XYZ file of C-alpha atoms in Angstrom:
392
model
C 107.547 92.618 95.978
C 104.062 93.580 97.139
C 100.942 92.655 95.173
C 99.584 95.556 93.130
C 97.196 96.633 90.397
C 98.199 99.294 87.890
C 96.087 101.216 85.388
C 96.815 104.597 83.863
C 94.595 105.860 81.025
C 96.214 109.282 80.500
C 96.955 110.028 76.842
C 100.400 111.649 76.670
C 101.312 113.914 73.738
C 105.041 114.576 74.207
C 106.598 117.156 71.919
C 105.405 119.843 69.523
C 101.780 118.702 69.207
C 99.796 121.583 70.714
C 99.178 123.576 67.528
C 98.101 120.548 65.514
C 96.089 118.683 68.126
C 94.793 120.879 70.975
C 91.543 121.993 69.341
C 90.677 118.482 68.196
C 91.419 117.006 71.623
C 89.321 119.595 73.462
C 86.468 119.332 70.936
C 86.250 115.604 71.629
C 84.910 116.498 75.076
C 82.792 119.499 74.117
C 82.748 123.189 73.260
C 82.307 124.671 76.733
C 85.750 125.040 78.294
C 86.939 126.173 81.714
C 90.488 127.457 81.205
C 92.494 127.318 84.451
C 95.903 128.940 84.824
C 98.153 130.668 87.334
C 99.899 134.012 87.191
C 101.136 136.113 84.310
C 103.888 133.849 82.972
C 101.765 132.232 80.247
C 100.741 135.689 79.058
C 104.308 136.980 79.050
C 105.636 134.009 77.064
C 102.758 134.008 74.573
C 101.274 130.632 75.511
C 98.000 132.127 76.721
C 97.296 133.896 73.422
C 98.403 130.825 71.513
C 95.836 128.694 73.350
C 93.089 131.296 72.871
C 93.827 131.474 69.138
C 93.834 127.689 68.793
C 90.476 127.453 70.556
C 88.788 130.225 68.576
C 85.089 129.445 68.382
C 84.989 127.558 71.682
C 82.967 128.899 74.616
C 85.753 129.665 77.095
C 85.405 130.770 80.707
C 88.645 131.602 82.533
C 89.894 131.053 86.073
C 93.217 132.829 86.567
C 95.406 133.271 89.621
C 95.909 129.715 90.865
C 98.606 129.977 93.525
C 101.655 127.829 94.227
C 100.411 125.530 96.980
C 96.881 126.022 95.539
C 94.264 127.278 97.958
C 90.796 125.859 98.503
C 89.181 129.261 97.889
C 90.571 129.245 94.353
C 89.170 125.759 93.872
C 85.773 126.901 95.144
C 85.792 129.775 92.668
C 86.575 127.318 89.895
C 83.785 124.955 90.904
C 81.234 127.754 90.475
C 82.501 128.362 86.956
C 82.714 124.675 86.032
C 79.127 123.651 86.628
C 77.999 124.204 83.029
C 81.315 123.298 81.388
C 82.090 120.239 79.265
C 85.826 120.104 79.897
C 88.515 121.698 82.053
C 91.754 122.835 80.388
C 94.648 123.458 82.787
C 97.671 125.383 81.507
C 100.527 125.510 83.982
C 102.528 123.470 86.443
C 101.496 121.045 89.118
C 99.645 123.567 91.262
C 97.390 124.563 88.383
C 96.757 120.948 87.402
C 96.089 119.941 91.014
C 93.522 122.713 91.413
C 91.934 121.804 88.087
C 91.603 118.166 89.146
C 89.650 119.045 92.266
C 87.551 121.586 90.366
C 86.696 118.911 87.802
C 85.887 116.450 90.589
C 83.659 118.882 92.513
C 81.887 120.428 89.508
C 78.667 118.481 90.123
C 79.032 117.935 93.873
C 76.381 119.631 96.003
C 78.623 120.219 99.026
C 81.878 122.060 99.643
C 84.906 121.102 97.546
C 86.990 120.702 100.711
C 84.860 117.650 101.549
C 86.365 115.908 98.524
C 89.900 116.890 99.476
C 89.724 115.343 102.936
C 87.459 112.376 102.081
C 89.009 110.250 99.358
C 86.164 107.731 99.363
C 83.641 110.497 98.771
C 85.788 111.940 95.988
C 85.827 108.582 94.195
C 82.023 108.625 93.984
C 81.918 111.854 91.973
C 81.472 112.177 88.223
C 84.558 114.101 87.211
C 84.660 116.457 84.235
C 87.305 115.478 81.678
C 90.580 117.307 82.198
C 93.104 118.263 79.528
C 96.364 119.926 80.508
C 99.345 121.688 78.999
C 102.364 121.300 81.277
C 104.675 124.288 81.714
C 106.948 123.043 84.521
C 108.739 119.732 85.082
C 108.107 118.910 88.724
C 105.068 117.264 90.256
C 104.047 114.737 87.607
C 100.422 115.716 88.242
C 99.761 115.324 84.525
C 99.623 111.531 84.824
C 98.092 110.699 88.200
C 94.945 111.151 90.282
C 96.592 113.065 93.121
C 96.162 116.715 94.036
C 97.482 118.713 96.978
C 95.293 121.563 98.206
C 95.810 124.011 101.086
C 93.344 125.677 103.439
C 95.184 128.552 105.139
C 92.341 129.041 107.618
C 93.243 125.669 109.137
C 96.990 125.651 108.360
C 96.108 122.507 106.411
C 97.698 121.038 103.307
C 96.034 117.799 102.237
C 96.622 115.252 99.500
C 93.374 114.556 97.639
C 92.700 111.605 95.356
C 90.458 112.323 92.393
C 88.427 109.729 90.452
C 90.482 110.046 87.261
C 93.832 111.375 86.075
C 93.917 113.912 83.245
C 92.424 112.519 80.052
C 95.075 114.085 77.810
C 98.337 115.780 78.768
C 100.435 117.858 76.389
C 104.116 117.828 77.351
C 106.240 120.139 75.215
C 109.630 120.685 76.888
C 110.104 123.851 74.824
C 107.503 125.493 77.036
C 109.913 125.193 79.969
C 112.766 127.146 78.341
C 111.644 130.328 80.122
C 111.251 128.750 83.570
C 113.578 130.629 85.980
C 116.551 128.800 87.459
C 115.026 128.881 90.948
C 111.855 127.145 89.766
C 113.839 124.659 87.702
C 115.867 123.809 90.803
C 112.803 123.430 93.024
C 111.032 121.345 90.386
C 114.037 119.068 89.969
C 114.181 118.548 93.726
C 110.499 117.630 93.724
C 111.118 114.997 91.044
C 114.088 113.608 92.955
C 112.076 113.481 96.169
C 109.220 111.610 94.488
C 111.750 108.992 93.479
C 113.357 108.806 96.925
C 109.986 108.358 98.606
C 109.316 105.243 96.525
C 112.884 103.927 96.548
C 113.440 103.746 100.288
C 111.172 100.945 101.443
C 111.632 97.444 102.832
C 110.825 95.493 99.654
C 114.391 94.495 98.846
C 113.222 91.935 96.288
C 111.548 94.532 94.035
C 114.512 95.008 91.750
C 112.293 96.169 88.874
C 111.075 99.259 90.705
C 114.449 99.916 92.327
C 116.164 99.769 88.935
C 113.672 102.079 87.220
C 113.928 104.584 90.039
C 117.737 104.516 89.984
C 117.677 105.240 86.255
C 115.339 108.182 86.724
C 117.451 109.486 89.608
C 120.500 109.402 87.349
C 118.550 111.369 84.753
C 117.445 114.065 87.188
C 120.833 114.461 88.855
C 122.541 114.702 85.452
C 120.180 117.080 83.671
C 118.973 119.433 86.407
C 122.269 121.380 86.577
C 122.305 121.592 82.779
C 118.783 123.035 82.658
C 119.637 125.537 85.395
C 122.761 126.765 83.616
C 121.534 126.372 80.023
C 117.762 126.892 80.160
C 117.209 126.435 76.423
C 118.802 122.964 76.334
C 116.104 120.805 74.759
C 117.822 117.617 75.917
C 117.871 118.788 79.526
C 114.311 120.078 79.510
C 112.942 117.000 77.746
C 114.643 114.559 80.086
C 113.471 116.431 83.180
C 109.902 116.693 81.899
C 109.588 112.991 81.074
C 111.326 112.021 84.312
C 108.840 114.136 86.278
C 105.891 112.434 84.610
C 107.205 108.941 85.198
C 108.379 109.599 88.738
C 104.828 110.175 89.921
C 102.780 108.059 87.508
C 102.496 105.147 89.936
C 104.467 102.791 87.705
C 107.900 103.018 89.315
C 106.407 102.604 92.768
C 104.327 99.566 91.872
C 105.013 96.758 94.312
C 106.668 99.022 96.871
C 105.385 100.016 100.282
C 106.217 103.643 100.930
C 104.711 106.300 103.176
C 106.294 109.414 101.656
C 107.858 110.621 104.901
C 109.494 113.766 103.526
C 106.335 114.860 101.736
C 104.298 114.394 104.900
C 106.750 116.602 106.783
C 107.042 119.195 104.020
C 103.286 119.503 103.552
C 103.060 120.750 107.118
C 105.991 123.092 106.542
C 104.394 124.717 103.504
C 100.902 124.667 105.034
C 102.082 126.816 107.933
C 104.849 128.873 106.304
C 103.818 128.725 102.607
C 107.327 127.840 101.437
C 108.122 126.538 97.958
C 107.458 122.801 98.011
C 110.673 121.711 96.285
C 112.803 123.952 98.490
C 111.220 122.506 101.619
C 111.923 119.014 100.322
C 115.522 119.951 99.581
C 116.031 121.014 103.187
C 114.257 118.047 104.763
C 115.391 115.150 102.553
C 119.079 114.906 103.557
C 118.157 115.432 107.226
C 115.611 112.631 106.971
C 118.242 110.389 105.347
C 120.726 111.137 108.114
C 118.113 110.523 110.803
C 117.194 107.170 109.250
C 120.797 105.971 109.025
C 121.595 107.156 112.553
C 118.613 105.321 114.037
C 118.590 102.069 112.046
C 121.853 100.513 110.910
C 119.959 97.987 108.776
C 119.178 100.805 106.315
C 122.874 101.234 105.491
C 122.732 98.513 102.834
C 120.127 100.320 100.732
C 121.804 103.702 101.189
C 125.065 102.102 100.019
C 123.341 100.666 96.934
C 121.802 104.086 96.282
C 125.260 105.638 96.485
C 126.737 103.178 94.001
C 123.876 103.154 91.491
C 123.002 106.857 91.564
C 126.193 108.657 92.614
C 128.682 106.141 91.167
C 130.390 105.664 94.527
C 132.677 102.639 95.102
C 130.922 99.334 95.683
C 133.560 98.052 98.113
C 134.276 99.106 101.676
C 132.500 99.476 104.991
C 128.734 99.510 104.377
C 128.004 102.235 106.914
C 130.712 104.481 105.500
C 129.388 103.942 101.978
C 125.890 104.811 103.173
C 127.167 108.016 104.759
C 128.996 108.936 101.565
C 125.742 108.481 99.637
C 123.910 110.864 101.956
C 126.766 113.361 101.723
C 126.631 113.145 97.914
C 122.899 113.813 98.023
C 123.497 116.869 100.200
C 126.145 118.169 97.788
C 123.869 117.787 94.764
C 120.969 119.555 96.465
C 123.306 122.325 97.651
C 124.418 122.749 94.050
C 120.860 123.481 92.955
C 121.311 126.874 94.563
C 118.566 127.322 97.121
C 118.790 127.691 100.892
C 119.637 124.554 102.842
C 118.350 125.630 106.267
C 114.945 126.778 107.479
C 116.207 130.227 108.575
C 117.490 130.818 105.037
C 113.904 130.578 103.769
C 112.473 132.742 106.532
C 111.596 130.178 109.222
C 113.424 131.362 112.315
C 111.377 129.984 115.195
C 110.060 126.629 116.364
C 106.659 127.840 117.510
C 104.677 125.556 115.211
C 106.995 122.548 115.082
C 105.242 120.423 117.691
C 101.807 120.740 116.102
C 103.227 120.297 112.591
C 105.073 117.163 113.696
C 101.969 115.720 115.302
C 99.938 116.198 112.117
C 102.681 114.829 109.864
C 103.242 111.733 111.985
C 99.515 110.996 112.045
C 99.598 110.421 108.284
C 100.835 106.842 108.561
C 104.485 107.512 109.347
C 104.403 104.810 112.001
C 104.630 102.427 109.017
C 107.276 104.367 107.099
C 110.690 103.091 105.963
C 111.861 104.196 109.383
C 108.771 104.577 111.581
C 108.498 108.170 112.764
C 106.489 109.482 115.684
C 105.797 113.144 116.390
C 109.003 113.551 118.400
C 111.098 112.135 115.559
C 109.513 114.502 113.048
C 110.067 117.426 115.398
C 113.720 116.410 115.733
C 114.082 116.476 111.936
C 112.503 119.931 111.769
C 114.936 121.149 114.427
C 117.892 119.583 112.620
C 116.879 121.660 109.590
C 117.536 124.913 111.452
C 121.307 124.515 111.554
C 123.711 124.076 108.619
C 124.931 120.633 107.607
C 123.830 117.129 108.531
C 126.684 115.982 110.803
């Protein structure tokens, strides 16, 4: 187990607390509010009007239209609005919360917000506005960490920022996710699962605490995601997925591990260039990455075999390599069952024109120290493997 420090000050309000507590929570930080949200879904389902009614009497300025894979231009627009605000209120999923984090970080910065995305040390020096959020999608876990992923289409860049603080207060009501479409539920569930995989597959075999917590969360996601897809108003399914998402990316389960988030590094380039749904990209890349790792380093078979037994309930006895392969096959089958495309052409990527440059950028993000070290050629091979069906 690696040495680590862990601190997370986010105040979580899980359940039906919005009506009773939102106004009081926001008022603690001030009366001038920047309300940040995405498309029309919160207006269609009534959440927007509910929030406006609860905050009657507050001075509210709105920033609507935050995109999936949030763009730096939207952040810049938010920064202009945030300069005289006391608090930022984000209502939405991870993209909205990510954008709100960077807006809150850059509110009093004299330069361009992109500076704070690409320079984590500079971002840490900023005085961040307090951020309150209402989560509407179980996926990224952005409600309980300092991370934010922002895109700049002009550079084909998608970069992970690190803000000074996580959200101050996060409202998590799983009932708000009842109306999330099956496709978004599937992509969100894959994102949760990938967050767990990224922290699980590392070389710290002695960290049984983190491994055990991650295995438990993986079991939760793999059990409840199909239920939520097929029965969207299942409170048990929605609640378990929402709390799993928060914990998967809170930093706690990965404490003491040494992971480089290989699949996220590869997918960030995929969605930067092609603007694909993040969870779908991860669903395509993850089993190919697993297969590549096993094929190129037999020593990884032991952990894949444990993963198969603990998560997929596969037999504990037998040839270790075969058990590892069965675990990867089981992962493929579960992802396939989520219902989205499993090859790049199925999501509209039918050429390899950008693969070399994407691979070079992904590999430069520390993948030489990943669970299986990956250079640009290895990443490009994984992209190419994602063009054809199957993993064998």
